[in-house]
CSV table of C-alpha atoms in Angstrom, one decimal:
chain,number,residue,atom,x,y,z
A,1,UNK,CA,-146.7,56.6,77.8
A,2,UNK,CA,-144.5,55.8,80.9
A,3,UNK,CA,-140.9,57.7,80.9
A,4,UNK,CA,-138.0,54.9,80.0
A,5,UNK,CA,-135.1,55.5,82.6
A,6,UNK,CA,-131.6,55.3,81.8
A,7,UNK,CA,-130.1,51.8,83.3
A,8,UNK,CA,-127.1,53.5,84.8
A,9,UNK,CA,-125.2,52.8,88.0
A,10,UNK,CA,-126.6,49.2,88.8
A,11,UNK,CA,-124.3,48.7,91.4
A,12,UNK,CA,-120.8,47.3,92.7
A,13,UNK,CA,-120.4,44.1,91.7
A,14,UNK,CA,-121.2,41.8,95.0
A,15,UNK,CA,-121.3,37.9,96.4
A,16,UNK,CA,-123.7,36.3,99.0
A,17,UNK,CA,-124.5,33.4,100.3
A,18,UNK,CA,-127.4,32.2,99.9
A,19,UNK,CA,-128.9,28.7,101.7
A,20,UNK,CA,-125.9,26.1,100.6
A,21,UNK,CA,-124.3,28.1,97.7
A,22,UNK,CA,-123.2,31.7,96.9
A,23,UNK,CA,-124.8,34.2,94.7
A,24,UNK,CA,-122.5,36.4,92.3
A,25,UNK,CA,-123.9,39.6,90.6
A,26,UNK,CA,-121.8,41.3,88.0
A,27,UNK,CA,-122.7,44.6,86.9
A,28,UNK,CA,-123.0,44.6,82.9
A,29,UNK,CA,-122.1,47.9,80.3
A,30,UNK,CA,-125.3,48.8,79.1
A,31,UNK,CA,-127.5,47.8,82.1
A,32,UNK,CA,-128.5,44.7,83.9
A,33,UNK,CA,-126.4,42.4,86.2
A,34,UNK,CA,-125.4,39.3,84.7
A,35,UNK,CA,-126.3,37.0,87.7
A,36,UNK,CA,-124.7,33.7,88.8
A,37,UNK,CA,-125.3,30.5,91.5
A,38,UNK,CA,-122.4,29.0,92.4
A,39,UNK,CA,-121.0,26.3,95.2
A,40,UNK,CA,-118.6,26.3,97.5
A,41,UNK,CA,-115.9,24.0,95.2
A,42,UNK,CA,-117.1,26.6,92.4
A,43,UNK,CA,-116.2,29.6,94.5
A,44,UNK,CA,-113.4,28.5,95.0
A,45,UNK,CA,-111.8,27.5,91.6
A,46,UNK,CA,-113.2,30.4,90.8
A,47,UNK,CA,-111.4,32.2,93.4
A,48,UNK,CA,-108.3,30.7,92.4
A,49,UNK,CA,-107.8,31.4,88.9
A,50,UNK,CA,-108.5,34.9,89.0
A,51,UNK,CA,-106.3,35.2,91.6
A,52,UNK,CA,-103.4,33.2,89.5
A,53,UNK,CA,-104.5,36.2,86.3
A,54,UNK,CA,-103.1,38.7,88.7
A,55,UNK,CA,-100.6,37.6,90.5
């Protein structure tokens, strides 16, 4: 029987871009990375509302 491994430390959360759009992967409690595709008018609503939450 294989060992399981603890899912901890997956990562900082990060962005790229990838071919036309951008690529957005969110660290999750627990483990995994809750990945999401996005384009650029996305991104940038996006962009803008979290930056209106803390401002």
């Amino acid at each position: 029987m294989a060992a399981m491994k603890p899912r901890t430390g997956d990562g900082p959360m990060e962005v790229t871009k990838e071919g036309r759009g951008y690529v957005m992967r969110v660290p999750l409690e627990g483990g995994g990375r809750l990945v999401v595709e996005l384009n650029k008018d996305e991104a940038q609503d996006l962009g803008e509302k979290l930056l209106a939450v803390f401002a």
